[in-house]
mmCIF file of C-alpha atoms in Angstrom:
data_model
loop_
_atom_site.group_PDB
_atom_site.id
_atom_site.type_symbol
_atom_site.label_atom_id
_atom_site.label_comp_id
_atom_site.label_asym_id
_atom_site.label_seq_id
_atom_site.Cartn_x
_atom_site.Cartn_y
_atom_site.Cartn_z
ATOM 1 C CA MET X 1245 98.173 10.293 -37.708
ATOM 2 C CA HIS X 1246 97.892 10.934 -42.020
ATOM 3 C CA LEU X 1247 98.984 9.766 -45.133
ATOM 4 C CA SER X 1248 98.963 11.588 -47.982
ATOM 5 C CA ARG X 1249 100.988 11.032 -51.448
ATOM 6 C CA PRO X 1250 100.536 11.037 -55.246
ATOM 7 C CA PRO X 1251 99.221 7.392 -57.038
ATOM 8 C CA ILE X 1252 100.290 5.109 -58.611
ATOM 9 C CA ALA X 1253 101.617 6.057 -61.862
ATOM 10 C CA THR X 1254 98.977 4.233 -64.023
ATOM 11 C CA LEU X 1255 97.019 6.823 -61.805
ATOM 12 C CA GLN X 1256 98.296 10.016 -61.907
ATOM 13 C CA PRO X 1257 96.368 11.397 -65.259
ATOM 14 C CA PHE X 1258 93.848 10.832 -63.464
ATOM 15 C CA VAL X 1259 94.223 11.833 -59.614
ATOM 16 C CA GLU X 1260 96.111 14.064 -58.232
ATOM 17 C CA ARG X 1261 96.401 13.048 -54.586
ATOM 18 C CA VAL X 1262 94.948 10.104 -52.075
ATOM 19 C CA TRP X 1263 95.416 10.428 -48.459
ATOM 20 C CA ALA X 1264 94.219 8.320 -45.152
ATOM 21 C CA GLY X 1265 94.301 9.619 -41.971
ATOM 22 C CA GLU X 1266 93.126 8.082 -38.370
ATOM 23 C CA ALA X 1267 90.953 9.192 -36.405
ATOM 24 C CA GLY X 1268 92.578 11.936 -33.663
ATOM 25 C CA PRO X 1269 90.959 12.812 -30.131
ATOM 26 C CA SER X 1270 87.059 13.431 -29.836
ATOM 27 C CA ASP X 1271 85.450 16.415 -28.306
ATOM 28 C CA SER X 1272 82.653 16.619 -26.064
ATOM 29 C CA PRO X 1273 79.224 16.516 -27.880
ATOM 30 C CA ALA X 1274 78.582 19.497 -25.741
ATOM 31 C CA VAL X 1275 81.183 21.422 -27.010
ATOM 32 C CA PRO X 1276 81.307 20.949 -31.081
ATOM 33 C CA ARG X 1277 83.754 21.502 -33.288
ATOM 34 C CA ARG X 1278 83.479 23.059 -37.063
ATOM 35 C CA GLU X 1279 85.656 23.397 -39.702
ATOM 36 C CA LEU X 1280 85.695 25.778 -42.717
ATOM 37 C CA VAL X 1281 87.004 23.565 -45.564
ATOM 38 C CA LEU X 1282 88.597 26.594 -48.542
ATOM 39 C CA PRO X 1283 87.381 24.750 -52.086
ATOM 40 C CA THR X 1284 90.680 23.444 -54.193
ATOM 41 C CA GLY X 1285 88.801 23.835 -57.570
ATOM 42 C CA SER X 1286 88.819 19.717 -57.938
ATOM 43 C CA LEU X 1287 86.289 16.834 -57.001
ATOM 44 C CA HIS X 1288 86.916 14.827 -53.748
ATOM 45 C CA LEU X 1289 85.868 11.116 -53.137
ATOM 46 C CA VAL X 1290 85.835 10.299 -49.853
ATOM 47 C CA VAL X 1291 85.328 6.913 -47.717
ATOM 48 C CA ARG X 1292 85.077 7.206 -44.011
ATOM 49 C CA LEU X 1293 85.898 4.102 -42.007
ATOM 50 C CA ALA X 1294 83.048 4.583 -39.214
ATOM 51 C CA ASP X 1295 79.389 4.443 -38.839
ATOM 52 C CA ARG X 1296 79.694 8.305 -38.781
ATOM 53 C CA PRO X 1297 78.170 10.134 -41.483
ATOM 54 C CA LEU X 1298 79.572 13.613 -43.062
ATOM 55 C CA ARG X 1299 77.813 16.471 -41.201
ATOM 56 C CA VAL X 1300 77.839 19.485 -43.140
ATOM 57 C CA PHE X 1301 76.082 22.727 -42.297
ATOM 58 C CA ARG X 1302 74.498 25.657 -45.060
ATOM 59 C CA ASP X 1303 76.171 28.452 -43.583
ATOM 60 C CA ALA X 1304 77.722 29.701 -40.047
ATOM 61 C CA GLY X 1305 74.132 30.344 -38.621
ATOM 62 C CA ASP X 1306 72.894 26.721 -38.921
ATOM 63 C CA ARG X 1307 73.923 25.228 -35.762
ATOM 64 C CA VAL X 1308 72.072 21.737 -36.783
ATOM 65 C CA GLY X 1309 73.420 20.591 -40.467
ATOM 66 C CA PHE X 1310 72.672 17.727 -41.827
ATOM 67 C CA THR X 1311 74.229 14.479 -42.725
ATOM 68 C CA LEU X 1312 75.087 12.930 -46.478
ATOM 69 C CA GLY X 1313 76.648 9.449 -45.434
ATOM 70 C CA THR X 1314 80.154 7.850 -45.009
ATOM 71 C CA ALA X 1315 81.063 8.175 -48.293
ATOM 72 C CA VAL X 1316 80.737 11.246 -50.835
ATOM 73 C CA VAL X 1317 81.578 12.740 -53.497
ATOM 74 C CA GLY X 1318 82.511 16.539 -52.794
ATOM 75 C CA GLY X 1319 82.240 18.290 -56.041
ATOM 76 C CA PRO X 1320 84.642 20.872 -57.728
ATOM 77 C CA ARG X 1321 83.460 24.476 -55.527
ATOM 78 C CA ALA X 1322 84.455 28.081 -55.583
ATOM 79 C CA ALA X 1323 83.461 28.214 -52.121
ATOM 80 C CA PRO X 1324 84.050 27.246 -48.442
ATOM 81 C CA TYR X 1325 81.954 24.947 -46.916
ATOM 82 C CA LEU X 1326 81.403 23.958 -43.069
ATOM 83 C CA LYS X 1327 81.646 20.250 -41.765
ATOM 84 C CA ASP X 1328 81.186 18.748 -38.346
ATOM 85 C CA ILE X 1329 84.621 17.367 -36.838
ATOM 86 C CA SER X 1330 83.442 16.704 -33.628
ATOM 87 C CA HIS X 1331 84.167 12.814 -33.648
ATOM 88 C CA PRO X 1332 86.596 12.485 -36.086
ATOM 89 C CA VAL X 1333 86.678 9.164 -37.542
ATOM 90 C CA PRO X 1334 89.550 6.940 -40.063
ATOM 91 C CA SER X 1335 88.951 8.131 -43.642
ATOM 92 C CA VAL X 1336 90.835 7.929 -46.910
ATOM 93 C CA GLY X 1337 90.077 9.592 -50.243
ATOM 94 C CA ALA X 1338 91.457 11.029 -53.570
ATOM 95 C CA LEU X 1339 91.194 14.538 -55.416
ATOM 96 C CA LEU X 1340 90.903 13.528 -58.987
ATOM 97 C CA ARG X 1341 92.217 15.735 -62.058
ATOM 98 C CA PRO X 1342 89.661 18.047 -64.145
ATOM 99 C CA GLY X 1343 87.698 15.500 -66.551
ATOM 100 C CA ALA X 1344 88.884 12.734 -64.466
ATOM 101 C CA ALA X 1345 85.120 12.156 -62.901
ATOM 102 C CA ALA X 1346 83.341 10.544 -65.572
ATOM 103 C CA PHE X 1347 85.647 7.329 -65.259
ATOM 104 C CA LEU X 1348 86.183 7.963 -61.569
ATOM 105 C CA ALA X 1349 83.068 9.452 -59.871
ATOM 106 C CA GLY X 1350 80.330 8.103 -62.532
ATOM 107 C CA ALA X 1351 79.303 11.408 -64.256
ATOM 108 C CA PRO X 1352 81.374 14.600 -65.851
ATOM 109 C CA ALA X 1353 82.278 16.843 -62.332
ATOM 110 C CA GLY X 1354 79.938 19.736 -63.711
ATOM 111 C CA GLU X 1355 76.975 17.218 -62.423
ATOM 112 C CA PHE X 1356 78.374 17.185 -58.362
ATOM 113 C CA ALA X 1357 79.462 20.831 -58.889
ATOM 114 C CA GLY X 1358 79.165 22.785 -55.926
ATOM 115 C CA ALA X 1359 77.793 19.965 -53.673
ATOM 116 C CA HIS X 1360 78.305 16.869 -52.001
ATOM 117 C CA THR X 1361 76.576 13.582 -53.333
ATOM 118 C CA PRO X 1362 76.745 10.407 -51.541
ATOM 119 C CA LEU X 1363 78.776 7.598 -52.960
ATOM 120 C CA VAL X 1364 76.368 5.506 -53.497
ATOM 121 C CA ASP X 1365 73.948 7.372 -55.261
ATOM 122 C CA VAL X 1366 76.885 7.144 -58.285
ATOM 123 C CA TRP X 1367 78.434 3.849 -57.628
ATOM 124 C CA GLY X 1368 75.806 1.542 -55.719
ATOM 125 C CA ARG X 1369 75.476 0.250 -52.422
ATOM 126 C CA ALA X 1370 76.918 -3.155 -53.076
ATOM 127 C CA ALA X 1371 80.263 -1.469 -54.736
ATOM 128 C CA VAL X 1372 80.462 0.984 -51.819
ATOM 129 C CA ASP X 1373 80.102 -1.245 -48.677
ATOM 130 C CA THR X 1374 82.612 -3.915 -49.786
ATOM 131 C CA LEU X 1375 85.192 -1.281 -50.147
ATOM 132 C CA GLY X 1376 84.323 0.359 -47.093
ATOM 133 C CA ASN X 1377 84.744 -2.954 -45.463
ATOM 134 C CA ARG X 1378 88.441 -3.789 -46.884
ATOM 135 C CA LEU X 1379 89.526 -0.265 -45.929
ATOM 136 C CA ALA X 1380 88.319 -1.171 -42.616
ATOM 137 C CA GLU X 1381 90.536 -4.401 -42.662
ATOM 138 C CA ALA X 1382 93.514 -3.248 -43.786
ATOM 139 C CA PRO X 1383 96.444 -3.229 -41.036
ATOM 140 C CA SER X 1384 97.866 0.015 -42.494
ATOM 141 C CA LEU X 1385 97.321 3.214 -43.812
ATOM 142 C CA ALA X 1386 99.280 2.506 -46.417
ATOM 143 C CA GLY X 1387 97.183 -0.460 -46.868
ATOM 144 C CA ARG X 1388 94.190 1.490 -47.167
ATOM 145 C CA LEU X 1389 96.135 3.665 -49.897
ATOM 146 C CA ASP X 1390 96.797 0.334 -51.794
ATOM 147 C CA LEU X 1391 93.150 -1.222 -51.787
ATOM 148 C CA PHE X 1392 91.662 2.539 -52.466
ATOM 149 C CA GLU X 1393 93.765 2.739 -55.446
ATOM 150 C CA ALA X 1394 93.104 -0.896 -56.941
ATOM 151 C CA ALA X 1395 89.217 0.032 -56.702
ATOM 152 C CA LEU X 1396 89.887 3.423 -58.947
ATOM 153 C CA LEU X 1397 91.605 1.635 -61.327
ATOM 154 C CA ALA X 1398 89.147 -1.152 -61.748
ATOM 155 C CA ARG X 1399 86.942 1.396 -62.570
ATOM 156 C CA LEU X 1400 89.023 2.596 -65.263
ATOM 157 C CA ASP X 1401 88.573 -0.248 -67.016
ATOM 158 C CA GLY X 1402 91.978 0.025 -69.311
ATOM 159 C CA LEU X 1403 91.556 3.722 -69.810
ATOM 160 C CA ARG X 1404 94.866 5.571 -69.861
ATOM 161 C CA ARG X 1405 94.270 9.290 -70.294
ATOM 162 C CA ILE X 1406 91.710 12.186 -70.243
ATOM 163 C CA ASP X 1407 90.515 13.763 -73.004
ATOM 164 C CA PRO X 1408 93.590 15.835 -74.305
ATOM 165 C CA LEU X 1409 91.703 19.059 -75.074
ATOM 166 C CA ILE X 1410 91.010 19.436 -71.312
ATOM 167 C CA ALA X 1411 94.445 18.277 -70.547
ATOM 168 C CA HIS X 1412 95.901 20.501 -72.547
ATOM 169 C CA ALA X 1413 93.554 24.083 -71.223
ATOM 170 C CA VAL X 1414 94.564 22.600 -67.610
ATOM 171 C CA THR X 1415 98.193 23.152 -68.536
ATOM 172 C CA ARG X 1416 97.584 26.476 -70.008
ATOM 173 C CA LEU X 1417 95.089 27.951 -67.644
ATOM 174 C CA ARG X 1418 97.071 27.102 -64.609
ATOM 175 C CA PHE X 1419 99.814 29.659 -66.059
ATOM 176 C CA ALA X 1420 96.591 32.376 -66.413
ATOM 177 C CA VAL X 1421 97.181 32.370 -69.748
ATOM 178 C CA PRO X 1422 93.482 33.816 -71.204
ATOM 179 C CA VAL X 1423 90.661 31.854 -71.486
ATOM 180 C CA CYS X 1424 90.043 33.496 -75.410
ATOM 181 C CA GLU X 1425 93.613 32.321 -76.303
ATOM 182 C CA VAL X 1426 93.266 28.326 -74.694
ATOM 183 C CA ALA X 1427 90.037 28.254 -76.684
ATOM 184 C CA ALA X 1428 91.558 29.287 -79.602
ATOM 185 C CA GLU X 1429 94.477 27.014 -79.347
ATOM 186 C CA CYS X 1430 91.895 24.186 -78.927
ATOM 187 C CA GLY X 1431 90.334 25.199 -82.157
ATOM 188 C CA LEU X 1432 86.954 26.094 -79.900
ATOM 189 C CA SER X 1433 84.752 29.169 -79.736
ATOM 190 C CA HIS X 1434 84.730 31.103 -76.273
ATOM 191 C CA ARG X 1435 81.725 29.767 -75.500
ATOM 192 C CA HIS X 1436 81.775 25.957 -76.645
ATOM 193 C CA PHE X 1437 85.245 25.938 -74.677
ATOM 194 C CA THR X 1438 83.635 27.128 -71.792
ATOM 195 C CA GLN X 1439 80.462 24.365 -71.613
ATOM 196 C CA ARG X 1440 83.250 21.805 -72.361
ATOM 197 C CA PHE X 1441 85.679 22.673 -69.568
ATOM 198 C CA ARG X 1442 82.865 23.334 -67.138
ATOM 199 C CA ALA X 1443 81.507 19.637 -67.890
ATOM 200 C CA ALA X 1444 84.778 18.300 -67.698
ATOM 201 C CA ALA X 1445 85.698 20.339 -64.474
ATOM 202 C CA GLY X 1446 82.598 21.713 -62.183
ATOM 203 C CA LEU X 1447 83.895 25.103 -62.925
ATOM 204 C CA LYS X 1448 83.743 27.691 -65.928
ATOM 205 C CA PRO X 1449 87.415 27.692 -66.974
ATOM 206 C CA LYS X 1450 88.112 31.338 -65.487
ATOM 207 C CA LEU X 1451 87.457 30.969 -62.147
ATOM 208 C CA TRP X 1452 89.214 27.372 -62.482
ATOM 209 C CA GLY X 1453 91.949 29.526 -62.701
ATOM 210 C CA ARG X 1454 91.561 31.573 -60.122
ATOM 211 C CA VAL X 1455 90.546 29.124 -57.797
ATOM 212 C CA VAL X 1456 93.961 27.377 -58.734
ATOM 213 C CA ARG X 1457 95.746 30.320 -58.137
ATOM 214 C CA PHE X 1458 93.919 30.945 -54.947
ATOM 215 C CA GLY X 1459 95.380 27.480 -53.666
ATOM 216 C CA ARG X 1460 99.046 28.587 -54.680
ATOM 217 C CA ALA X 1461 98.872 31.134 -52.552
ATOM 218 C CA LEU X 1462 97.625 29.285 -49.799
ATOM 219 C CA ASP X 1463 100.460 27.069 -50.166
ATOM 220 C CA ARG X 1464 103.221 29.657 -50.481
ATOM 221 C CA LEU X 1465 101.777 31.320 -47.151
ATOM 222 C CA ALA X 1466 102.099 28.026 -45.294
ATOM 223 C CA ALA X 1467 105.760 27.737 -46.656
ATOM 224 C CA GLU X 1468 106.671 31.331 -45.507
ATOM 225 C CA PRO X 1469 103.724 32.562 -42.865
ATOM 226 C CA ALA X 1470 106.142 35.894 -42.751
ATOM 227 C CA ILE X 1471 105.515 36.881 -46.213
ATOM 228 C CA ALA X 1472 103.854 39.978 -46.695
ATOM 229 C CA TRP X 1473 100.622 40.407 -48.271
ATOM 230 C CA ALA X 1474 102.096 42.956 -51.808
ATOM 231 C CA GLU X 1475 105.154 40.523 -51.785
ATOM 232 C CA LEU X 1476 102.601 37.200 -51.671
ATOM 233 C CA ALA X 1477 99.662 39.074 -54.526
ATOM 234 C CA ALA X 1478 102.731 39.757 -56.538
ATOM 235 C CA ALA X 1479 104.508 36.355 -56.867
ATOM 236 C CA GLU X 1480 101.344 34.294 -57.437
ATOM 237 C CA GLY X 1481 99.978 37.287 -60.311
ATOM 238 C CA TYR X 1482 97.364 39.145 -58.669
ATOM 239 C CA ALA X 1483 96.911 42.674 -59.744
ATOM 240 C CA ASP X 1484 97.459 44.400 -56.529
ATOM 241 C CA GLN X 1485 97.072 43.308 -52.998
ATOM 242 C CA ALA X 1486 93.570 44.501 -52.880
ATOM 243 C CA HIS X 1487 92.892 42.101 -55.797
ATOM 244 C CA PHE X 1488 94.576 39.424 -53.680
ATOM 245 C CA THR X 1489 92.000 39.876 -50.714
ATOM 246 C CA ARG X 1490 89.442 40.349 -52.816
ATOM 247 C CA ASP X 1491 89.915 36.762 -53.637
ATOM 248 C CA PHE X 1492 90.932 35.806 -50.723
ATOM 249 C CA ARG X 1493 87.573 36.287 -48.976
ATOM 250 C CA ALA X 1494 85.856 35.029 -51.508
ATOM 251 C CA PHE X 1495 87.231 31.897 -51.416
ATOM 252 C CA ALA X 1496 88.160 31.460 -47.652
ATOM 253 C CA GLY X 1497 85.250 33.066 -46.907
ATOM 254 C CA LEU X 1498 88.191 35.393 -44.080
ATOM 255 C CA SER X 1499 90.102 37.881 -44.751
ATOM 256 C CA PRO X 1500 93.707 36.997 -45.143
ATOM 257 C CA GLY X 1501 94.795 38.758 -41.712
ATOM 258 C CA ASP X 1502 92.012 36.117 -39.823
ATOM 259 C CA TYR X 1503 93.457 33.372 -41.902
ATOM 260 C CA ARG X 1504 96.546 34.498 -40.810
ATOM 261 C CA ARG X 1505 95.666 35.242 -37.245
ATOM 262 C CA ARG X 1506 93.930 31.406 -37.028
ATOM 263 C CA ALA X 1507 97.191 29.315 -38.369
ATOM 264 C CA PRO X 1508 95.868 26.157 -39.551
ATOM 265 C CA ALA X 1509 97.940 23.415 -39.401
ATOM 266 C CA ASN X 1510 96.288 22.548 -42.484
ATOM 267 C CA ALA X 1511 96.086 24.904 -45.124
ATOM 268 C CA ARG X 1512 92.799 24.342 -46.593
ATOM 269 C CA HIS X 1513 90.767 23.326 -43.431
ATOM 270 C CA VAL X 1514 90.386 26.258 -40.756
ATOM 271 C CA THR X 1515 88.797 25.184 -37.084
ATOM 272 C CA LEU X 1516 86.360 27.300 -35.561
#
């Protein structure tokens, strides 16, 4: 069972979605399962409610991987990663908006980019253990989300918005406005704007926009699974189907055809 929803109103300037999931069926340890997690361009906070840490793999040839703890900051990235899903556990998580990491994750998103960081390294052991214990005791998924939102809200300490410049840039870049134009609107040089956006969002503005467009393509494909590739490419603003295919391979590690044949139940989680 899985519950995903927008956060409470006071968190919405900082958090895009919160979610909670129960453990699914576990596979035999002799037959490990791995999942390709596709990038969103955003920072994730995840707390696993069991004493089984997240295990990820360096690449497809890595059969052992390494563990990262039971509470993790997943930094913004523009490439997929592999994780072990042989032993599902209950989890709670949040997808942060660009500019929110400094308040909710303890450091700007640029410091987490492309990596997983144990949450105890930024929140401290006591805070993480207390939250994990309270979440595990909650009687329902909705109750866990309520507790998680309260913990996030407490970290904001009365803050009501992120940097207006970053909020403006995010809105414009989502509509594929050229970076130079957005920088000019913000009153910054291209170089200074890129540095400021990358620190807040974790990715350079042009790359962030490409990842966001890729995500829209995944969502459209999920809604219209039989859509022609050329039609999908045109609908999402790619120059042509070849351009779409290049970006898809770069961000998914799979061709569009391979992805469609696997028909993932969740657009950004592909079981291997």
